[in-house]
Coordinates of C-alpha atoms and ligand atoms in Angstrom, one line a residue:
X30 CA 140.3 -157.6 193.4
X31 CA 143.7 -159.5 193.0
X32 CA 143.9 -162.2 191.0
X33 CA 146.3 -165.4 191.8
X34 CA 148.7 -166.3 189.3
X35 CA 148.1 -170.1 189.1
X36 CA 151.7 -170.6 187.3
X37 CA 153.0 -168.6 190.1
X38 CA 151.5 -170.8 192.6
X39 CA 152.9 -173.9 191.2
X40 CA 156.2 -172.6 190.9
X41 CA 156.0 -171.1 194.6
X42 CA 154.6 -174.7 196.1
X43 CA 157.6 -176.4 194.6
X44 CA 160.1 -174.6 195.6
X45 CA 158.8 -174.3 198.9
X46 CA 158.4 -178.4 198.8
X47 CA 161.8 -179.0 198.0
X48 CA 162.5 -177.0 201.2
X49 CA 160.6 -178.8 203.3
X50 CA 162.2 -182.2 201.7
X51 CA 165.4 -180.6 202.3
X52 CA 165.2 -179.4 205.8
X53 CA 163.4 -182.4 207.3
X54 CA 165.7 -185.3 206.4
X55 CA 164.9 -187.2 209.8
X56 CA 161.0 -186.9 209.4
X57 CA 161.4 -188.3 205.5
X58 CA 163.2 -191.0 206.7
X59 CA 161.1 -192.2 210.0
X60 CA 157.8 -191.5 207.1
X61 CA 159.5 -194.2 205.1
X62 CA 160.6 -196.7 207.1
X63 CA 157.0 -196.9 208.5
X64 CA 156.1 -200.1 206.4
X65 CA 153.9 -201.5 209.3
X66 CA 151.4 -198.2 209.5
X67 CA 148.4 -198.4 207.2
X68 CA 149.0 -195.6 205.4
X69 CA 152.4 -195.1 207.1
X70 CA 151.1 -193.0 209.3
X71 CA 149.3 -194.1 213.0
X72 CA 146.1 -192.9 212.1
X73 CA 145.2 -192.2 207.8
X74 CA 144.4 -188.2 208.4
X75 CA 147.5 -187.8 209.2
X76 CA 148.3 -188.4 205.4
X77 CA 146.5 -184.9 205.3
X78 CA 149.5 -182.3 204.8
X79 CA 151.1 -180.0 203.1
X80 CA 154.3 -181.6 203.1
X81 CA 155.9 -184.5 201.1
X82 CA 155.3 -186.3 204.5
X83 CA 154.1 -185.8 208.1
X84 CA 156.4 -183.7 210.1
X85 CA 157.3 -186.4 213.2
X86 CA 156.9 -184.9 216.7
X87 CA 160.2 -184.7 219.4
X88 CA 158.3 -182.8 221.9
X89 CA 155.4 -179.9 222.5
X90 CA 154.5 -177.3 225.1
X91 CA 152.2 -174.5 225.6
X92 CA 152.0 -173.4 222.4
X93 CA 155.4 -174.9 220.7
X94 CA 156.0 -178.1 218.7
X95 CA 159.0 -179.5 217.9
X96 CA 159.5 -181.7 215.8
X97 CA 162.5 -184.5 215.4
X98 CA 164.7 -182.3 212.8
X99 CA 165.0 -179.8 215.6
X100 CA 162.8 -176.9 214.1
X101 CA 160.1 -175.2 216.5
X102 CA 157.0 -174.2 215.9
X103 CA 154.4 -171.4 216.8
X104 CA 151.6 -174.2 216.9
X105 CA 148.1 -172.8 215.8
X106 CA 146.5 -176.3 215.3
X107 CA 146.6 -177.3 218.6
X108 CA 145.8 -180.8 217.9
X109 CA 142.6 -179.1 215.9
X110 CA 141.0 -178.2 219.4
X111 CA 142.9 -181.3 221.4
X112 CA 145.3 -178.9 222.6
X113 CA 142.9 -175.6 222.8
X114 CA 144.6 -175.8 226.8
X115 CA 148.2 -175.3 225.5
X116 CA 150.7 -178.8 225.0
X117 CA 151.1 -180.7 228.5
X118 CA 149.5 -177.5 230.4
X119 CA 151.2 -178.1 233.8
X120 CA 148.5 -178.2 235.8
X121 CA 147.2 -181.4 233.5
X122 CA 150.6 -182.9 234.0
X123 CA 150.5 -182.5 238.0
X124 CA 146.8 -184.1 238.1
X125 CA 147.9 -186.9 235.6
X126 CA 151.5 -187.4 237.7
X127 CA 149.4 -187.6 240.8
X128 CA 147.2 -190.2 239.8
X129 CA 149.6 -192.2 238.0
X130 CA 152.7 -191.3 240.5
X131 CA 151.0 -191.4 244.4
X132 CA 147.4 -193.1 243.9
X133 CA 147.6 -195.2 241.1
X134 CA 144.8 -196.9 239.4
X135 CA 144.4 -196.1 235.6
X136 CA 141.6 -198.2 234.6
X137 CA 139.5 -200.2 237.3
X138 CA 135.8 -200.3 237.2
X139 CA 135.1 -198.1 240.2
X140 CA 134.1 -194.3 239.5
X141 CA 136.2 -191.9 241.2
X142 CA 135.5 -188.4 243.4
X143 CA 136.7 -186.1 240.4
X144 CA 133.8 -187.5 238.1
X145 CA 130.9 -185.4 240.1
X146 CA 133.3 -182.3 240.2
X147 CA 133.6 -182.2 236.8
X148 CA 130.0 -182.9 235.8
X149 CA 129.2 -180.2 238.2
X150 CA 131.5 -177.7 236.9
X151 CA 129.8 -178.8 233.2
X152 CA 126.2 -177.8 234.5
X153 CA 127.3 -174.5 235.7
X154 CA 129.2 -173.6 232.3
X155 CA 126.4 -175.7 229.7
X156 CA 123.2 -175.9 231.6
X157 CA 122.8 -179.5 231.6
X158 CA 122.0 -181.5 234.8
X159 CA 123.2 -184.6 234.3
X160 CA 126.7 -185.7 232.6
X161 CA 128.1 -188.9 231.4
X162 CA 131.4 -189.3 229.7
X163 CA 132.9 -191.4 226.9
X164 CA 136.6 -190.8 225.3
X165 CA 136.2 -189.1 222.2
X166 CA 133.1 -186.9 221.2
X167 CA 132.4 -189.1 218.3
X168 CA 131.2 -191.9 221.0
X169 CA 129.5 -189.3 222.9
X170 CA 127.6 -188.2 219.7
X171 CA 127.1 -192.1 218.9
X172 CA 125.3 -192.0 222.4
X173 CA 123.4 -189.6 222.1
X174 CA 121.7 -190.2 219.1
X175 CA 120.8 -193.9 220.5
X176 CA 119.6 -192.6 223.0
X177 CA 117.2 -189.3 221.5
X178 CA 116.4 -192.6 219.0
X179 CA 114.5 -195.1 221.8
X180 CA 112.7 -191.8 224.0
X181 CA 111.2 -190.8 220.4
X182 CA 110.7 -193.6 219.2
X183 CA 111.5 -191.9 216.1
X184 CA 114.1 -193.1 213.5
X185 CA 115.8 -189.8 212.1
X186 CA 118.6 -187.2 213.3
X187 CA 118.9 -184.3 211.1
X188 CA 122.0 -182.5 210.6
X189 CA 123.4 -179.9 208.8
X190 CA 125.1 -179.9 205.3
X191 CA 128.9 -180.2 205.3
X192 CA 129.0 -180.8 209.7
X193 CA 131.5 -183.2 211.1
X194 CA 130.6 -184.5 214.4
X195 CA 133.4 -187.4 214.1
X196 CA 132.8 -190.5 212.1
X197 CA 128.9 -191.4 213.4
X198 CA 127.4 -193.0 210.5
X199 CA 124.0 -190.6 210.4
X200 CA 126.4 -187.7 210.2
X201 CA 128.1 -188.2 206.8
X202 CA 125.0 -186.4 204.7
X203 CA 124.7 -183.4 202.3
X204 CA 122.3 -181.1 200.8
X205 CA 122.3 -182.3 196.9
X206 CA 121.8 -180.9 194.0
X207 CA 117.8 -181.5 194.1
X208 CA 118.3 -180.0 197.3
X209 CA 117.4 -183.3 199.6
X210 CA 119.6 -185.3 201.1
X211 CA 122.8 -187.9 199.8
X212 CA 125.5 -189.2 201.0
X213 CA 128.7 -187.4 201.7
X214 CA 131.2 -187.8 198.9
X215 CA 133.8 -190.7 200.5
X216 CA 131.8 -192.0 202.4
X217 CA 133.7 -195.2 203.7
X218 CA 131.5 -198.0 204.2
X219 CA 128.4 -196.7 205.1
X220 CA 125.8 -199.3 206.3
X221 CA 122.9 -198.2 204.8
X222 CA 121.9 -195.4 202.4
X223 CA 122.2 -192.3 204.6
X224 CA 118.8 -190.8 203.8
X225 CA 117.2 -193.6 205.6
X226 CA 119.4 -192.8 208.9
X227 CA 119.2 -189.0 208.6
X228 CA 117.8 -185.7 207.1
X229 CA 119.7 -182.6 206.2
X230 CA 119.4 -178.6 205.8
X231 CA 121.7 -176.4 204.9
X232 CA 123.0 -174.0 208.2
X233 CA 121.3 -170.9 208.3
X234 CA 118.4 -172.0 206.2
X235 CA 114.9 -172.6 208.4
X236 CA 112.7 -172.9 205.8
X237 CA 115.0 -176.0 204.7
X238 CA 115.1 -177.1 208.2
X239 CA 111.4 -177.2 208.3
X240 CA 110.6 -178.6 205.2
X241 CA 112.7 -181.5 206.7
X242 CA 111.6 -181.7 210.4
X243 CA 107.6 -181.8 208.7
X244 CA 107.9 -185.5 208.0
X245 CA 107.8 -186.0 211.9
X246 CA 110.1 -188.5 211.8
X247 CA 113.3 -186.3 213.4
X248 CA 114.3 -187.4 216.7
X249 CA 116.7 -184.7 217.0
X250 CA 118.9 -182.2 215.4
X251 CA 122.5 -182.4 215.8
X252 CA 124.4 -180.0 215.5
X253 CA 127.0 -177.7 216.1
X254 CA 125.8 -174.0 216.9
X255 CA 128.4 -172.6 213.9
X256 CA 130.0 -174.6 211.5
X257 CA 133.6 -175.3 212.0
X258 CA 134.7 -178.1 209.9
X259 CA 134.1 -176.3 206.7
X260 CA 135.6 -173.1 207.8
X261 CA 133.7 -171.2 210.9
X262 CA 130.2 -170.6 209.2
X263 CA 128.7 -168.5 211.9
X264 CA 124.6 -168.1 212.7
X265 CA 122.4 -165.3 210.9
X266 CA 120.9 -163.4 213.9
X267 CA 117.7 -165.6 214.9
X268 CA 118.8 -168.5 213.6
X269 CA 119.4 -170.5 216.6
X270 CA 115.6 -168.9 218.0
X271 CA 114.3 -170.4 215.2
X272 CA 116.1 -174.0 215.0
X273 CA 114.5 -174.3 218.6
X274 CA 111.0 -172.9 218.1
X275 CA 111.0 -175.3 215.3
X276 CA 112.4 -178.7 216.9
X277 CA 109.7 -178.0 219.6
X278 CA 106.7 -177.3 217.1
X279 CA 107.8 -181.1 215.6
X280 CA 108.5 -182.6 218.8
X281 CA 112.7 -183.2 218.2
X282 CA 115.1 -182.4 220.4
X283 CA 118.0 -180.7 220.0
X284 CA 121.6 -181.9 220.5
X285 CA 124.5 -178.8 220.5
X286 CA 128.0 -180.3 219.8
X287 CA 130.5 -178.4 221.3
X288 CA 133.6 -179.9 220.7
X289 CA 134.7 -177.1 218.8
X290 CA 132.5 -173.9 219.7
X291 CA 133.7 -174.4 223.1
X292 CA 136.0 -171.6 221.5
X293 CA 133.7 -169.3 222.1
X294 CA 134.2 -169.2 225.8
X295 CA 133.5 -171.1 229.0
X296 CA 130.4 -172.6 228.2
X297 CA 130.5 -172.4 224.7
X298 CA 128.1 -170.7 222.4
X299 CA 125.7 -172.3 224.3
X300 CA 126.1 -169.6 226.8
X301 CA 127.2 -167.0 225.0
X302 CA 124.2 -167.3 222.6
X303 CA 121.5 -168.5 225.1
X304 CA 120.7 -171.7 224.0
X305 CA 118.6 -173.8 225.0
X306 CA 119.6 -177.9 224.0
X307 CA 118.1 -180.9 225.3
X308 CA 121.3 -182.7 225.3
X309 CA 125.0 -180.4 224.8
X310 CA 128.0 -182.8 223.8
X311 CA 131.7 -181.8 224.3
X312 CA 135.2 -183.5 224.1
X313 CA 138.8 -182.7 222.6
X314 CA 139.6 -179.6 224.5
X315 CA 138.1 -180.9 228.1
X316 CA 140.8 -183.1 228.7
X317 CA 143.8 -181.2 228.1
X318 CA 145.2 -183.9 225.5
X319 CA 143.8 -186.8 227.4
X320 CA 141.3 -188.6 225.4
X321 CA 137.9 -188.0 226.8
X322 CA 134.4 -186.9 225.6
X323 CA 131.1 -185.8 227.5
X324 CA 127.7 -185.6 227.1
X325 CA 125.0 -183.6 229.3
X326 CA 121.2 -184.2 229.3
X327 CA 118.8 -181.8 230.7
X328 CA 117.5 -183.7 234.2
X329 CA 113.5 -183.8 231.6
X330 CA 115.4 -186.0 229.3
X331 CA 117.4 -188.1 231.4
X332 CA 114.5 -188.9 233.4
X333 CA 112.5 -190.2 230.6
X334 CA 115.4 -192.3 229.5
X335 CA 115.8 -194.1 233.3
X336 CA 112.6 -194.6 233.4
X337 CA 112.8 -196.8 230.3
X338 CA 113.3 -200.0 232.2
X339 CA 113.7 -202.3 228.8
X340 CA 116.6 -200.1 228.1
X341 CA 120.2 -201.7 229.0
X342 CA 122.2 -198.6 229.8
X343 CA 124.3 -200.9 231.9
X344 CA 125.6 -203.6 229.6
X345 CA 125.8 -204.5 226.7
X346 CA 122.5 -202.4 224.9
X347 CA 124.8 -200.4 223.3
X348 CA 125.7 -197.0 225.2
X349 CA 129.1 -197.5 226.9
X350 CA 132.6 -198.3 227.0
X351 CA 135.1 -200.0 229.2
X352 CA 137.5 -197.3 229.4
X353 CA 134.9 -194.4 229.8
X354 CA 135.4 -191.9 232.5
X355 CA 138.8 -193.8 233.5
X356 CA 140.7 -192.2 236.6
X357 CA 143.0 -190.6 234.2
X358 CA 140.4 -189.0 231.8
X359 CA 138.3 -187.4 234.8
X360 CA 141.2 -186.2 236.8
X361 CA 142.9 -184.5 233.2
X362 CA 139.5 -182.9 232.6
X363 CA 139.2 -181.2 236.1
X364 CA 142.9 -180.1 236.2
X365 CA 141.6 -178.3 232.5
X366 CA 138.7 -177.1 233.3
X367 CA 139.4 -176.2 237.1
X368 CA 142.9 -174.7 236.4
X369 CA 143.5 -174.1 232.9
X370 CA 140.2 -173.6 230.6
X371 CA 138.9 -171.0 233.4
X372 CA 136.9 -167.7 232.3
X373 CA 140.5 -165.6 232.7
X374 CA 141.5 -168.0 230.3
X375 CA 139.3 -167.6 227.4
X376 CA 139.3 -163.9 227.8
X377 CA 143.1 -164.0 227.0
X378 CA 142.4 -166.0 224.2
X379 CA 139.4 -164.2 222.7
X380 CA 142.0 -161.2 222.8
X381 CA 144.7 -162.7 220.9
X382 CA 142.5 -164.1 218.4
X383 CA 141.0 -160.6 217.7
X384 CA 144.5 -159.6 216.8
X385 CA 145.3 -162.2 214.9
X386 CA 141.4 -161.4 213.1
X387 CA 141.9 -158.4 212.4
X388 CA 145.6 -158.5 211.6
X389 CA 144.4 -160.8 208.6
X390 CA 141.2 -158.1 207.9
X391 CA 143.9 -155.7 207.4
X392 CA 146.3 -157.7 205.3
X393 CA 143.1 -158.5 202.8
X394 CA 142.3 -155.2 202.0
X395 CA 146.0 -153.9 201.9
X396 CA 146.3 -156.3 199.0
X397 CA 143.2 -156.3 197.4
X398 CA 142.6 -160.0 198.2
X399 CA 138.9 -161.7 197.9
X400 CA 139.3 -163.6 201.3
X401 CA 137.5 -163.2 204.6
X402 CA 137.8 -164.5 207.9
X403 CA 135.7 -165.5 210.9
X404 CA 136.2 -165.4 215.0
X405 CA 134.3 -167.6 216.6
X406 CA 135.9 -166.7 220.4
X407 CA 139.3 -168.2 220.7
X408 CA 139.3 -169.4 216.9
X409 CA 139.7 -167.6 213.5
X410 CA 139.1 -168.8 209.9
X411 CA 139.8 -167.6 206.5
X412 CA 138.3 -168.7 203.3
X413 CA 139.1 -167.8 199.7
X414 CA 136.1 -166.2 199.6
X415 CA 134.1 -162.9 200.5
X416 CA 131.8 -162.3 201.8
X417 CA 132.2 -165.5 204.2
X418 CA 130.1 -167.9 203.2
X419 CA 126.7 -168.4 205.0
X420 CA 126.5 -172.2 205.0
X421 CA 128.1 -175.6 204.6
X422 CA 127.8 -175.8 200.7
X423 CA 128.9 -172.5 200.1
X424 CA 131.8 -172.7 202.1
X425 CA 133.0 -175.6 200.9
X426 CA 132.7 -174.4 197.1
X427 CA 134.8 -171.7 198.4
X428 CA 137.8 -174.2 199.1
X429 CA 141.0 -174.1 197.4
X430 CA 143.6 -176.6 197.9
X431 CA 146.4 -175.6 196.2
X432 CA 146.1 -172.2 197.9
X433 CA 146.3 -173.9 201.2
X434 CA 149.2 -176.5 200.2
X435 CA 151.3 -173.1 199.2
X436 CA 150.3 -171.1 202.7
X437 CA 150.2 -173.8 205.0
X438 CA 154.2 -175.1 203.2
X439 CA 155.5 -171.8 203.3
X440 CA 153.9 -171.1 207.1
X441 CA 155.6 -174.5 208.3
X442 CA 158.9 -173.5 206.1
X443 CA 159.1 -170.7 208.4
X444 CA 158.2 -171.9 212.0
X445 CA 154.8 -171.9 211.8
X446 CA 152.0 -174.6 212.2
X447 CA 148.3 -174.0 210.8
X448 CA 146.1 -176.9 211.3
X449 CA 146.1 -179.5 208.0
X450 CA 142.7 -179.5 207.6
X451 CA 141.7 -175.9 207.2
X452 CA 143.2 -172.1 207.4
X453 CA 142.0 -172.1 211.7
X454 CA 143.7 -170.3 213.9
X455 CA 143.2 -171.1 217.5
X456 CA 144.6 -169.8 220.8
X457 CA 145.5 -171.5 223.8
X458 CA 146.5 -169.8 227.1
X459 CA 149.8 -169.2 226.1
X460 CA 149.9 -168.0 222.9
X461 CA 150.6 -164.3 222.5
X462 CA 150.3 -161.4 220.5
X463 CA 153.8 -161.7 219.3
X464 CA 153.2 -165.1 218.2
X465 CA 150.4 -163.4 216.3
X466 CA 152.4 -160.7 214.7
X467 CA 155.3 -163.2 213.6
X468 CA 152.3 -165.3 211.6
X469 CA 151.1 -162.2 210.1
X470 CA 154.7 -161.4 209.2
X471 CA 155.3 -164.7 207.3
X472 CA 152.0 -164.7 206.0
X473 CA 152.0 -161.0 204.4
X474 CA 155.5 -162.4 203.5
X475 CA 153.8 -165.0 201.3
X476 CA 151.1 -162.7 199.8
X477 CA 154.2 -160.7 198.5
X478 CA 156.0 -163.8 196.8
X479 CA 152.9 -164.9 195.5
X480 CA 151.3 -161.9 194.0
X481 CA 154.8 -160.7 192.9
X482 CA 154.8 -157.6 194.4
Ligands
PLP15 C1 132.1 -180.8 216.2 C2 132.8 -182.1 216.4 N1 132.2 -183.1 217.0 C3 132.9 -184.3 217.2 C4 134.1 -184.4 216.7 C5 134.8 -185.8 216.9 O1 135.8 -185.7 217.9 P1 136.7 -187.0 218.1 O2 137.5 -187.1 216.9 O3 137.5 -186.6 219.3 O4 135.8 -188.1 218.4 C6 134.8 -183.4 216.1 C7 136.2 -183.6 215.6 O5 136.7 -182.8 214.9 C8 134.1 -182.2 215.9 O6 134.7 -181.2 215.3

C-alpha cells in the first residue's frame, strides 16, 4: 500500500495555502474586519476550514456557490444536508415568494393548510402517523427525548458512540476505554455528568447494546440508522433486526434520526431498510434551506402521550417554540418535498453518487491507496482507512486532519467544495456526472502531486 510522505504533505498544504490567501483577497479582508462576530464568524463551526479563513458567500444555485472573490464552485457540501434540494431550488423560491409576495403572514400564531399536506406526505414516505415540527432537528430530537422520558417514566436515552444528533445535551457520550460510557471530548458546558443522562454502545455492536439496555432504565434509543457524522458507518446485515427485537425485549422505544440518511431515498433508510421506529425525526434537507425540523410519532405513542393530562404540551412544559411550523417553514417544506425531493429525484441522485463512488473505488486501487468509501443513497464518504470502519470509534481513529486540510485546500483551489467537516459527497438534483468527473479529475490530480508520481 502507498505510503504518504508527511514532508510532502506539509510542503503541498502550504503552498496550496498561500494560494488560497492569494486568490481570495476580499474574503480575508471581510474575515478580518469581523470584530463584532464571536469567533469572527456568525456561527463558531464556521471557524471549521481548510482555509486561512472562511470563504464569504456572493450567491448559490442548484449546485454552484460563489463566493465574493468571484470564483464558482461545484458545491458537494450542500450546506452538509441543508441544501441536499440544490441552492434556492425554484420551486422553494416560488412557494416562499408566494407566501411572502401575495398572502403574507410570516409568523402569526394560526397553523396553516400546508402543515397537514406535509405531515401527510411524511407518513406515506416514514410511516409515522402523527407529525409535529420544530426548526432545526436538534429541537426536534430535544422533543423527543422529553417526551419518550415522561411515557417511560424512565430516565435514560441511549445512543451510539461518536453520533451527532445536534447539540442535545444526552447526545455528547462515547464508548471509553473501559468500554462504558464518558463524556465526549469538548464537551461545552454539559449540565450534568453524561452517564447519568444517557447510555452508549458502539454501532454495530448488540451484545454492547444489550449489556446497556439490561439496566432497564433506557427510555429509548436514538439513533441514526448509519452513522454519518463520523464518516457513513453503515449497518452489518441484522443489525437494525436486532436493535428493535432488543429495545422491545427491555421495553425502550426507538427513535430513527433522519436528518441525514434521508440520503438514502424518499423515506429514508427507514424505508429502504424496513424499519420499524416508535418515533422517526428529520430536518435540514425538508425545507429546502428554510430552517425547519420534524418529528413523527407512531398514532400507539402519541396516544399515550395525550392522554397524559399533567403534561403541558401547550405552554410552557417544555416541548415547543414560538416560531415552529411558521407559514414560511411549512410552505418551503411542501414545495421540497412535493416538487423537488420526489422519488425521480433521489433516483438521479443515487446515480450520480454511484459514479462519483466508484470513480473514487477506482482511483484507490489505481494508486495503491489504503482508503475506502461508503454510499449511503445520495451521499458518499471516504476515510483513510480500509476496510471502512464498522463503528463510531473506529472511524474516528481512522481520521486524519492534515490529509483533509491538503484535499479539501487543493479541491477548493480548483473550483471545488467538499463539506468542512468530513470527505462527504452529496448530490442534489442538479448535480451531474460531469460535475463528478471534474472532482475526480482534480482529486486524482492531488493524489499525483502528493505521492509524487
Ligand atoms: C443526524 C443529525 N441529527 C440532527 C442534527 C442537527 O441538525 P440541526 O443542526 O439542523 O439542528 C444533525 C446535524 O448535522 C444531524 O446530522
Amino acid at each position: 500500500m502507498t505510503a504518504i510522505d508527511r514532508g510532502r504533505l506539509a510542503e503541498l498544504t502550504a503552498r496550496e495555502q498561500e494560494i488560497f490567501i492569494a486568490t481570495h483577497p476580499k474574503s480575508q479582508e471581510a474575515f478580518e474586519r469581523a470584530d463584532h462576530l464571536f469567533g469572527r464568524v456568525p456561527m463558531t463551526w464556521m471557524n471549521k476550514k481548510a482555509g486561512a479563513f472562511p470563504l464569504y458567500l456572493e450567491s448559490a444555485r442548484g449546485n454552484r456557490i460563489r463566493d465574493i472573490d468571484g470564483h464558482e464552485y461545484i458545491d458537494f457540501a450542500l450546506g452538509d444536508t441543508g441544501a441536499m434540494a440544490g441552492h434556492s431550488a425554484p420551486a422553494v423560491v416560488a412557494a416562499i415568494k408566494y407566501r411572502v409576495d401575495h398572502i403574507g403572514g410570516l409568523t402569526t400564531m394560526l397553523p396553516t393548510e400546508d402543515a397537514e399536506w406535509v405531515g401527510a406526505e411524511l407518513s406515506r414516505r416514514f410511516g409515522m402517523e402523527r407529525w409535529s415540527f420544530s426548526l432545526t432537528a436538534t429541537d426536534a430530537n430535544r422533543w423527543v427525548i422529553r417526551l419518550v422520558r415522561a411515557v417511560t417514566g424512565r430516565s435514560k436515552v441511549l445512543f451510539h458512540s461518536y453520533c451527532y444528533h445536534g447539540s442535545v445535551d444526552e447526545s455528547l457520550i462515547v464508548v471509553g476505554p473501559d468500554g462504558e460510557g464518558m463524556s465526549r471530548p469538548g464537551n461545552v458546558g454539559s449540565p450534568v455528568d453524561v452517564t447519568e443522562t444517557s447510555r452508549v454502545a458502539e454501532f454495530n455492536d448488540l451484545e454492547g447494546l444489550e449489556r446497556q439496555l439490561a439496566h432497564g432504565d433506557v427510555a429509548a434509543v436514538l439513533i441514526e440508522p448509519a452513522l454519518t457524522n463520523i464518516g457513513i458507518v453503515l449497518p452489518d446485515e441484522g443489525y437494525h433486526e436486532g436493535v428493535r427485537a432488543l429495545t422491545r425485549k427491555y421495553g425502550a422505544l426507538l427513535i430513527i434520526d433522519e436528518t441525514h440518511t434521508f440520503s438514502a431515498g424518499p423515506g429514508g433508510m427507514t424505508r429502504t431498510h424496513n424499519l420499524e421506529p416508535d418515533i422517526v425525526v428529520i430536518g435540514k434537507a425538508i425545507g429546502g434551506g428554510v430552517p425547519t425540523g420534524a418529528y413523527g410519532l407512531s398514532a400507539e405513542f402519541a396516544e399515550k402521550v395525550l392522554a397524559r393530562t399533567d403534561l403541558d404540551l401547550v405552554d410552557m412544559g417544555g416541548v415547543g417554540g414560538t416560531l415552529a411550523g411558521n407559514p414560511l417553514s411549512v410552505a418551503a417544506m411542501r414545495a421540497t418535498l412535493g416538487e423537488v425531493l420526489t422519488e425521480a429525484a433521489f433516483e438521479t441522485m443515487i446515480e450520480t453518487a454511484t459514479v462519483f463512488t466508484d470513480g473514487m473505488n477506482q482511483l484507490f486501487a489505481h494508486y495503491n491507496l489504503p482508503w475506502s468509501i461508503n454510499q449511503l443513497g445520495a451521499r458518499a464518504e471516504y476515510r483513510f482507512a480500509t476496510p471502512y470502519p464498522k463503528n463510531g470509534t473506529e472511524a474516528h481513529a481512522a481520521a486524519d486532519a492534515e490529509l483533509e486540510d491538503f484535499l479539501h485546500l487543493y479541491l477548493a483551489n480548483r473550483g471545488i467544495m467538499l463539506t468542512p467537516f468530513h470527505n462527504m459527497a452529496l448530490m442534489c438534483p442538479t448535480t451531474t456526472v460531469e460535475d463528478v468527473m471534474q472532482h475526480h479529475a482534480i482529486f486524482e490530480q492531488a493524489i499525483v502531486e502528493l505521492l509524487g508520481e
